[in-house]
mmCIF file of C-alpha atoms in Angstrom:
data_model
loop_
_atom_site.group_PDB
_atom_site.id
_atom_site.type_symbol
_atom_site.label_atom_id
_atom_site.label_comp_id
_atom_site.label_asym_id
_atom_site.label_seq_id
_atom_site.Cartn_x
_atom_site.Cartn_y
_atom_site.Cartn_z
ATOM 1 C CA MET M 232 38.132 21.395 -24.259
ATOM 2 C CA GLU M 233 35.685 24.299 -24.526
ATOM 3 C CA PHE M 234 33.557 22.657 -21.830
ATOM 4 C CA ASN M 235 36.578 22.357 -19.509
ATOM 5 C CA ARG M 236 37.424 26.045 -19.926
ATOM 6 C CA TYR M 237 33.804 27.045 -19.335
ATOM 7 C CA PHE M 238 33.598 24.834 -16.236
ATOM 8 C CA GLU M 239 36.776 26.241 -14.695
ATOM 9 C CA LYS M 240 35.732 29.812 -15.514
ATOM 10 C CA TRP M 241 32.353 29.467 -13.774
ATOM 11 C CA MET M 242 33.366 26.960 -11.100
ATOM 12 C CA PHE M 243 32.928 29.563 -8.361
ATOM 13 C CA LEU M 244 29.192 29.543 -9.210
ATOM 14 C CA ILE M 245 28.755 25.915 -10.293
ATOM 15 C CA ILE M 246 30.001 24.325 -7.056
ATOM 16 C CA PRO M 247 27.970 26.461 -4.599
ATOM 17 C CA GLY M 248 25.026 26.186 -7.010
ATOM 18 C CA SER M 249 25.155 22.392 -6.895
ATOM 19 C CA LEU M 250 25.184 22.555 -3.097
ATOM 20 C CA ILE M 251 22.087 24.757 -3.055
ATOM 21 C CA LEU M 252 20.283 22.545 -5.565
ATOM 22 C CA GLY M 253 21.182 19.521 -3.451
ATOM 23 C CA PHE M 254 19.407 21.067 -0.475
ATOM 24 C CA ILE M 255 16.403 22.267 -2.489
ATOM 25 C CA PHE M 256 15.832 18.899 -4.167
ATOM 26 C CA ALA M 257 16.984 16.765 -1.233
ATOM 27 C CA ASN M 258 13.892 14.539 -1.268
ATOM 28 C CA VAL M 259 14.381 13.754 -4.945
ATOM 29 C CA LEU M 260 18.144 13.221 -4.731
ATOM 30 C CA GLN M 261 18.429 11.248 -1.482
ATOM 31 C CA PRO M 262 17.499 7.887 -3.088
ATOM 32 C CA MET M 263 20.512 8.348 -5.395
ATOM 33 C CA VAL M 264 23.069 9.024 -2.644
ATOM 34 C CA HIS M 265 24.231 5.406 -2.871
ATOM 35 C CA ALA M 266 25.756 6.303 -6.262
ATOM 36 C CA VAL M 267 28.304 8.689 -4.692
ATOM 37 C CA PRO M 268 31.102 6.080 -4.265
ATOM 38 C CA TYR M 269 30.781 5.073 -7.924
ATOM 39 C CA LEU M 270 30.829 8.680 -9.117
ATOM 40 C CA PHE M 271 33.924 9.228 -6.981
ATOM 41 C CA ALA M 272 35.420 6.090 -8.484
ATOM 42 C CA TYR M 273 34.961 7.457 -11.994
ATOM 43 C CA VAL M 274 36.606 10.757 -11.029
ATOM 44 C CA THR M 275 39.551 8.786 -9.630
ATOM 45 C CA LEU M 276 39.755 6.636 -12.772
ATOM 46 C CA ALA M 277 39.695 9.682 -15.059
ATOM 47 C CA MET M 278 42.643 11.120 -13.151
ATOM 48 C CA ALA M 279 44.535 7.837 -12.773
ATOM 49 C CA ILE M 280 44.743 7.197 -16.528
ATOM 50 C CA GLY M 281 47.179 10.098 -16.631
ATOM 51 C CA CYS M 282 49.588 8.275 -14.304
ATOM 52 C CA GLY M 283 52.016 5.509 -15.167
ATOM 53 C CA LEU M 284 53.954 3.160 -12.919
ATOM 54 C CA GLY M 285 57.094 5.169 -13.551
ATOM 55 C CA GLN M 286 55.464 8.357 -12.244
ATOM 56 C CA LEU M 287 54.148 6.607 -9.132
ATOM 57 C CA ARG M 288 57.561 5.032 -8.516
ATOM 58 C CA ASP M 289 59.151 8.463 -8.757
ATOM 59 C CA VAL M 290 56.694 9.787 -6.164
ATOM 60 C CA LEU M 291 57.296 6.932 -3.731
ATOM 61 C CA LYS M 292 61.070 7.367 -4.049
ATOM 62 C CA LYS M 293 60.619 10.713 -2.278
ATOM 63 C CA PRO M 294 58.500 9.827 0.771
ATOM 64 C CA GLY M 295 59.499 13.019 2.591
ATOM 65 C CA ILE M 296 56.827 15.215 0.975
ATOM 66 C CA ILE M 297 54.120 12.607 1.666
ATOM 67 C CA ILE M 298 55.099 12.301 5.339
ATOM 68 C CA TRP M 299 55.316 16.099 5.655
ATOM 69 C CA THR M 300 51.851 16.522 4.100
ATOM 70 C CA LEU M 301 50.273 13.998 6.465
ATOM 71 C CA LEU M 302 51.911 15.743 9.439
ATOM 72 C CA LEU M 303 50.553 19.115 8.276
ATOM 73 C CA ALA M 304 47.091 17.640 7.688
ATOM 74 C CA HIS M 305 46.745 15.435 10.769
ATOM 75 C CA LEU M 306 48.930 17.078 13.404
ATOM 76 C CA ILE M 307 49.299 20.828 12.741
ATOM 77 C CA SER M 308 45.702 21.261 11.484
ATOM 78 C CA PRO M 309 44.120 19.371 14.434
ATOM 79 C CA LEU M 310 46.156 21.491 16.855
ATOM 80 C CA LEU M 311 44.741 24.624 15.194
ATOM 81 C CA ALA M 312 41.218 23.167 15.291
ATOM 82 C CA TYR M 313 41.497 22.242 18.962
ATOM 83 C CA GLY M 314 42.990 25.609 19.919
ATOM 84 C CA LEU M 315 40.394 27.692 18.054
ATOM 85 C CA GLY M 316 37.470 25.536 19.192
ATOM 86 C CA THR M 317 38.558 25.496 22.822
ATOM 87 C CA ALA M 318 39.085 29.259 22.846
ATOM 88 C CA LEU M 319 35.555 29.868 21.569
ATOM 89 C CA PHE M 320 33.458 27.055 23.055
ATOM 90 C CA GLY M 321 35.560 25.385 25.775
ATOM 91 C CA ALA M 322 37.395 22.053 25.662
ATOM 92 C CA ASP M 323 34.302 19.985 26.559
ATOM 93 C CA SER M 324 32.147 21.310 23.720
ATOM 94 C CA PRO M 325 30.969 18.745 21.142
ATOM 95 C CA TYR M 326 31.760 21.376 18.496
ATOM 96 C CA VAL M 327 35.460 21.070 19.371
ATOM 97 C CA ALA M 328 35.306 17.314 18.789
ATOM 98 C CA GLY M 329 33.674 17.957 15.411
ATOM 99 C CA LEU M 330 36.315 20.510 14.399
ATOM 100 C CA VAL M 331 39.148 18.139 15.320
ATOM 101 C CA LEU M 332 37.394 15.228 13.617
ATOM 102 C CA PHE M 333 37.300 17.223 10.368
ATOM 103 C CA THR M 334 41.087 17.582 10.425
ATOM 104 C CA ILE M 335 41.945 13.935 11.164
ATOM 105 C CA ILE M 336 39.650 12.185 8.679
ATOM 106 C CA PRO M 337 41.409 11.081 5.461
ATOM 107 C CA LEU M 338 42.237 13.368 2.558
ATOM 108 C CA GLY M 339 39.293 13.780 0.189
ATOM 109 C CA VAL M 340 39.153 11.973 -3.166
ATOM 110 C CA SER M 341 37.898 15.192 -4.784
ATOM 111 C CA THR M 342 41.361 16.592 -4.034
ATOM 112 C CA VAL M 343 42.528 14.680 -7.110
ATOM 113 C CA LEU M 344 40.190 16.650 -9.381
ATOM 114 C CA TRP M 345 41.203 20.029 -7.962
ATOM 115 C CA VAL M 346 44.918 19.183 -8.127
ATOM 116 C CA GLY M 347 44.514 18.095 -11.738
ATOM 117 C CA MET M 348 42.694 21.322 -12.660
ATOM 118 C CA SER M 349 45.160 23.549 -10.803
ATOM 119 C CA GLY M 350 48.398 22.201 -12.259
ATOM 120 C CA GLY M 351 49.454 20.022 -9.336
ATOM 121 C CA SER M 352 50.918 16.521 -9.334
ATOM 122 C CA VAL M 353 48.177 13.921 -9.825
ATOM 123 C CA PRO M 354 50.514 10.949 -9.137
ATOM 124 C CA LEU M 355 51.604 12.583 -5.865
ATOM 125 C CA VAL M 356 48.084 13.330 -4.655
ATOM 126 C CA LEU M 357 46.845 9.868 -5.681
ATOM 127 C CA ALA M 358 49.653 8.279 -3.674
ATOM 128 C CA MET M 359 48.823 10.470 -0.664
ATOM 129 C CA VAL M 360 45.067 9.834 -0.821
ATOM 130 C CA VAL M 361 45.526 6.063 -1.130
ATOM 131 C CA LEU M 362 48.080 5.926 1.692
ATOM 132 C CA ASP M 363 46.138 8.236 4.013
ATOM 133 C CA SER M 364 42.896 6.343 3.427
ATOM 134 C CA ALA M 365 44.621 3.032 4.123
ATOM 135 C CA LEU M 366 46.017 4.454 7.374
ATOM 136 C CA SER M 367 42.705 6.037 8.468
ATOM 137 C CA PRO M 368 41.590 3.100 10.676
ATOM 138 C CA LEU M 369 44.729 3.845 12.739
ATOM 139 C CA VAL M 370 44.987 7.638 12.351
ATOM 140 C CA VAL M 371 41.393 8.586 13.244
ATOM 141 C CA PRO M 372 41.088 6.623 16.514
ATOM 142 C CA ALA M 373 44.631 7.642 17.522
ATOM 143 C CA GLY M 374 43.873 11.315 16.846
ATOM 144 C CA LEU M 375 40.639 11.236 18.838
ATOM 145 C CA HIS M 376 42.369 9.445 21.708
ATOM 146 C CA LEU M 377 45.200 11.988 21.684
ATOM 147 C CA PHE M 378 42.893 15.002 21.948
ATOM 148 C CA PHE M 379 39.937 13.610 23.900
ATOM 149 C CA ASN M 380 41.195 10.404 25.508
ATOM 150 C CA ALA M 381 38.349 8.652 23.692
ATOM 151 C CA SER M 382 38.398 5.313 21.935
ATOM 152 C CA VAL M 383 36.410 5.024 18.713
ATOM 153 C CA ASP M 384 35.777 1.599 17.252
ATOM 154 C CA ILE M 385 35.683 2.034 13.465
ATOM 155 C CA LYS M 386 34.142 -0.847 11.522
ATOM 156 C CA LEU M 387 36.994 -1.778 9.240
ATOM 157 C CA THR M 388 35.224 -3.985 6.683
ATOM 158 C CA PRO M 389 32.794 -1.367 5.247
ATOM 159 C CA LEU M 390 35.569 1.245 5.285
ATOM 160 C CA ILE M 391 38.000 -1.016 3.423
ATOM 161 C CA VAL M 392 35.349 -1.963 0.857
ATOM 162 C CA ASP M 393 34.546 1.702 0.208
ATOM 163 C CA LEU M 394 38.225 2.556 -0.143
ATOM 164 C CA LEU M 395 38.726 -0.307 -2.584
ATOM 165 C CA ILE M 396 35.788 0.844 -4.727
ATOM 166 C CA ILE M 397 36.459 4.576 -4.573
ATOM 167 C CA ILE M 398 40.240 4.741 -4.711
ATOM 168 C CA VAL M 399 42.301 1.568 -4.986
ATOM 169 C CA LEU M 400 40.484 -0.293 -7.781
ATOM 170 C CA PRO M 401 40.021 2.672 -10.170
ATOM 171 C CA THR M 402 43.622 3.736 -9.514
ATOM 172 C CA VAL M 403 44.935 0.269 -10.396
ATOM 173 C CA VAL M 404 42.741 0.140 -13.520
ATOM 174 C CA GLY M 405 43.749 3.655 -14.570
ATOM 175 C CA VAL M 406 47.477 3.023 -14.148
ATOM 176 C CA PHE M 407 47.151 -0.308 -15.974
ATOM 177 C CA LEU M 408 45.391 1.358 -18.929
ATOM 178 C CA HIS M 409 48.066 4.051 -18.991
ATOM 179 C CA GLN M 410 50.793 1.407 -19.087
ATOM 180 C CA VAL M 411 49.314 -0.798 -21.811
ATOM 181 C CA THR M 412 48.646 2.210 -24.071
ATOM 182 C CA ASN M 413 51.968 3.940 -23.298
ATOM 183 C CA GLY M 414 50.028 6.950 -22.054
ATOM 184 C CA ARG M 415 48.006 7.428 -25.247
ATOM 185 C CA ILE M 416 44.678 6.674 -23.541
ATOM 186 C CA GLN M 417 44.603 10.000 -21.687
ATOM 187 C CA GLU M 418 44.752 12.119 -24.841
ATOM 188 C CA GLN M 419 42.366 9.811 -26.696
ATOM 189 C CA THR M 420 39.684 9.855 -24.001
ATOM 190 C CA LYS M 421 40.185 13.375 -22.598
ATOM 191 C CA PRO M 422 37.556 15.146 -24.782
ATOM 192 C CA ILE M 423 34.879 12.865 -23.308
ATOM 193 C CA ALA M 424 36.306 11.600 -20.017
ATOM 194 C CA ALA M 425 37.297 15.010 -18.602
ATOM 195 C CA PRO M 426 33.864 16.682 -18.970
ATOM 196 C CA ILE M 427 32.105 13.603 -17.585
ATOM 197 C CA SER M 428 34.436 13.552 -14.562
ATOM 198 C CA LYS M 429 33.580 17.192 -13.828
ATOM 199 C CA LEU M 430 29.848 16.459 -14.134
ATOM 200 C CA CYS M 431 30.312 13.501 -11.765
ATOM 201 C CA PHE M 432 32.068 15.804 -9.325
ATOM 202 C CA VAL M 433 29.160 18.286 -9.451
ATOM 203 C CA ALA M 434 26.742 15.386 -8.886
ATOM 204 C CA VAL M 435 28.747 14.225 -5.848
ATOM 205 C CA VAL M 436 28.571 17.693 -4.290
ATOM 206 C CA GLY M 437 24.815 17.901 -4.872
ATOM 207 C CA LEU M 438 24.110 14.391 -3.605
ATOM 208 C CA ASN M 439 26.191 14.937 -0.463
ATOM 209 C CA ALA M 440 24.245 18.142 0.179
ATOM 210 C CA SER M 441 20.977 16.204 -0.098
ATOM 211 C CA ALA M 442 22.333 13.587 2.330
ATOM 212 C CA ILE M 443 23.080 16.144 5.046
ATOM 213 C CA ALA M 444 19.904 18.185 4.488
ATOM 214 C CA PRO M 445 18.045 16.438 7.381
ATOM 215 C CA TYR M 446 20.720 17.675 9.800
ATOM 216 C CA VAL M 447 20.590 21.313 8.769
ATOM 217 C CA GLY M 448 18.394 22.008 11.780
ATOM 218 C CA GLN M 449 21.446 21.369 13.937
ATOM 219 C CA LEU M 450 23.086 24.439 12.412
ATOM 220 C CA LYS M 451 20.734 26.890 14.102
ATOM 221 C CA GLN M 452 22.441 26.856 17.497
ATOM 222 C CA ASP M 453 25.576 28.945 17.837
ATOM 223 C CA MET M 454 25.445 29.713 14.103
ATOM 224 C CA LEU M 455 26.937 33.187 14.444
ATOM 225 C CA LYS M 456 30.067 31.836 16.140
ATOM 226 C CA LEU M 457 30.373 28.426 14.527
ATOM 227 C CA VAL M 458 30.007 29.339 10.840
ATOM 228 C CA PRO M 459 32.848 31.908 10.816
ATOM 229 C CA LEU M 460 35.001 29.504 12.847
ATOM 230 C CA VAL M 461 34.529 26.676 10.341
ATOM 231 C CA ILE M 462 35.295 29.022 7.431
ATOM 232 C CA ILE M 463 38.484 30.186 9.184
ATOM 233 C CA LEU M 464 39.539 26.616 10.027
ATOM 234 C CA VAL M 465 39.055 25.268 6.506
ATOM 235 C CA ALA M 466 40.881 28.289 5.070
ATOM 236 C CA LEU M 467 43.717 27.706 7.550
ATOM 237 C CA CYS M 468 43.964 24.070 6.454
ATOM 238 C CA TYR M 469 44.607 25.230 2.873
ATOM 239 C CA ALA M 470 47.055 27.844 4.183
ATOM 240 C CA VAL M 471 48.938 25.271 6.294
ATOM 241 C CA GLY M 472 49.789 23.264 3.185
ATOM 242 C CA PHE M 473 50.618 26.348 1.131
ATOM 243 C CA LEU M 474 52.853 27.936 3.765
ATOM 244 C CA GLY M 475 54.360 24.581 4.700
ATOM 245 C CA THR M 476 55.758 24.246 1.173
ATOM 246 C CA LEU M 477 56.825 27.840 0.539
ATOM 247 C CA LYS M 478 60.450 26.771 0.259
ATOM 248 C CA SER M 479 59.651 24.246 -2.468
ATOM 249 C CA ARG M 480 60.942 25.235 -5.885
ATOM 250 C CA ASP M 481 58.300 23.075 -7.543
ATOM 251 C CA SER M 482 55.002 24.979 -7.782
ATOM 252 C CA SER M 483 53.125 21.739 -8.542
ATOM 253 C CA VAL M 484 54.152 20.418 -5.111
ATOM 254 C CA GLN M 485 52.802 23.540 -3.421
ATOM 255 C CA VAL M 486 49.504 23.224 -5.307
ATOM 256 C CA THR M 487 49.230 19.527 -4.428
ATOM 257 C CA VAL M 488 50.069 19.835 -0.745
ATOM 258 C CA SER M 489 47.839 22.880 -0.172
ATOM 259 C CA TYR M 490 44.831 21.058 -1.604
ATOM 260 C CA ALA M 491 45.703 17.862 0.249
ATOM 261 C CA THR M 492 45.807 19.633 3.622
ATOM 262 C CA GLY M 493 42.668 21.631 2.868
ATOM 263 C CA MET M 494 40.263 18.909 1.715
ATOM 264 C CA ARG M 495 38.923 15.932 3.646
ATOM 265 C CA ASN M 496 36.639 12.931 3.098
ATOM 266 C CA ILE M 497 33.565 14.666 4.514
ATOM 267 C CA SER M 498 31.231 11.722 3.900
ATOM 268 C CA LEU M 499 33.304 9.562 6.240
ATOM 269 C CA GLY M 500 33.479 12.415 8.739
ATOM 270 C CA ILE M 501 29.695 12.735 8.902
ATOM 271 C CA VAL M 502 29.284 8.968 9.363
ATOM 272 C CA LEU M 503 31.788 8.942 12.232
ATOM 273 C CA ALA M 504 30.340 12.059 13.863
ATOM 274 C CA LEU M 505 26.771 10.761 13.821
ATOM 275 C CA GLY M 506 27.748 7.184 14.651
ATOM 276 C CA TYR M 507 30.042 7.766 17.617
ATOM 277 C CA PHE M 508 29.303 11.220 19.013
ATOM 278 C CA SER M 509 26.382 13.495 19.810
ATOM 279 C CA PRO M 510 24.552 15.044 16.813
ATOM 280 C CA LEU M 511 26.106 18.415 17.686
ATOM 281 C CA THR M 512 29.530 16.978 16.892
ATOM 282 C CA ALA M 513 28.373 16.477 13.321
ATOM 283 C CA VAL M 514 27.482 20.157 12.924
ATOM 284 C CA PRO M 515 31.043 21.429 12.177
ATOM 285 C CA VAL M 516 31.565 18.477 9.822
ATOM 286 C CA VAL M 517 28.313 19.277 8.012
ATOM 287 C CA LEU M 518 29.287 22.928 7.806
ATOM 288 C CA SER M 519 32.696 22.021 6.421
ATOM 289 C CA ILE M 520 31.155 20.402 3.341
ATOM 290 C CA LEU M 521 29.383 23.690 2.647
ATOM 291 C CA VAL M 522 32.664 25.570 3.004
ATOM 292 C CA GLN M 523 35.248 23.162 1.614
ATOM 293 C CA GLN M 524 34.257 23.222 -2.060
ATOM 294 C CA PRO M 525 33.619 26.990 -2.379
ATOM 295 C CA LEU M 526 36.969 27.655 -0.658
ATOM 296 C CA ALA M 527 38.609 25.147 -3.007
ATOM 297 C CA THR M 528 37.305 27.303 -5.847
ATOM 298 C CA VAL M 529 38.742 30.445 -4.242
ATOM 299 C CA HIS M 530 42.030 28.641 -3.647
ATOM 300 C CA HIS M 531 42.106 27.588 -7.314
ATOM 301 C CA TYR M 532 41.824 31.191 -8.479
ATOM 302 C CA VAL M 533 44.420 32.386 -5.955
ATOM 303 C CA LEU M 534 46.863 29.743 -7.183
ATOM 304 C CA GLN M 535 46.229 30.709 -10.801
ATOM 305 C CA LYS M 536 46.924 34.374 -10.006
ATOM 306 C CA LEU M 537 50.120 33.520 -8.118
ATOM 307 C CA ASN M 538 51.370 31.241 -10.888
ATOM 308 C CA LYS M 539 50.616 33.942 -13.462
ATOM 309 C CA ARG M 540 52.628 36.470 -11.453
ATOM 310 C CA LYS M 541 55.552 34.046 -11.270
ATOM 311 C CA ALA M 542 55.372 33.495 -15.015
ATOM 312 C CA ASP M 543 55.218 37.256 -15.657
ATOM 313 C CA ARG M 544 58.283 37.855 -13.482
ATOM 314 C CA LEU M 545 60.343 35.118 -15.113
ATOM 315 C CA PRO M 546 61.292 36.958 -18.345
ATOM 316 C CA ALA M 547 62.280 40.071 -16.366
ATOM 317 C CA SER M 548 64.592 38.014 -14.158
ATOM 318 C CA HIS M 549 66.199 36.492 -17.241
ATOM 319 C CA VAL M 550 66.799 39.965 -18.682
ATOM 320 C CA ARG M 551 68.613 40.955 -15.544
#
């Protein structure tokens, strides 16, 4: 537990630090990039053991919040990306395609870790990540066609295999273990499983940084305009989820939705950008991985401050 507190306290340095180390030691780390899906899978498993079938059933009985989240993430956010990108670079710029691509790729698996650390609903975010990932072969091409009248042929088999390994299989195993132990497994394994999951998360960030290191040269052009734009867009994606659930009385829902709309599966985004578009299209996606995790850290601290203020106000309201 001491490790968890230390990690959360210094997360604002640990996450950017792992990114920097990933770039510095890219040549050493690149041969290990193939381990990223398995590290992700462990993070998912560590979170899934806290969820039972009853919790997941409860989530799926209220599909409204899931549908609303996906609309915020894949309709409102892409509109913002397209509008900001077009205003700065013009509609035909490959940067605009990259900005929109970032907003229509599936929700990131690392969202589960952040939601768990920030007091959100792990069953809800797991359900959303699994559903959104399963729908991605339809959502991504449809989104690109909507904005750019372009057809993108995504190879379904590798995508489905990755999704099975990273999300579906560890989720099924985690829920099964929760069920057969009546939930006891989470408390029994937490002292070991939780720190390891955080170390795996740090490793994923570093390894992804090493994977995109060869493309850093693409960041030189238009850096002064593009970097601030990507920072603003990613921040807006978090804000879209937060503001879109302001009326919710459940703070865990607001935490969950704001992270879900703010974080994406960047690895898939880079593959799509480099595989189907010009290298310049990948630049905003590459930049987003540099921004997404540090902003997730900032968002975590903002949420903690807001929740603390709510808790501080509660006794006063009762007195009245």
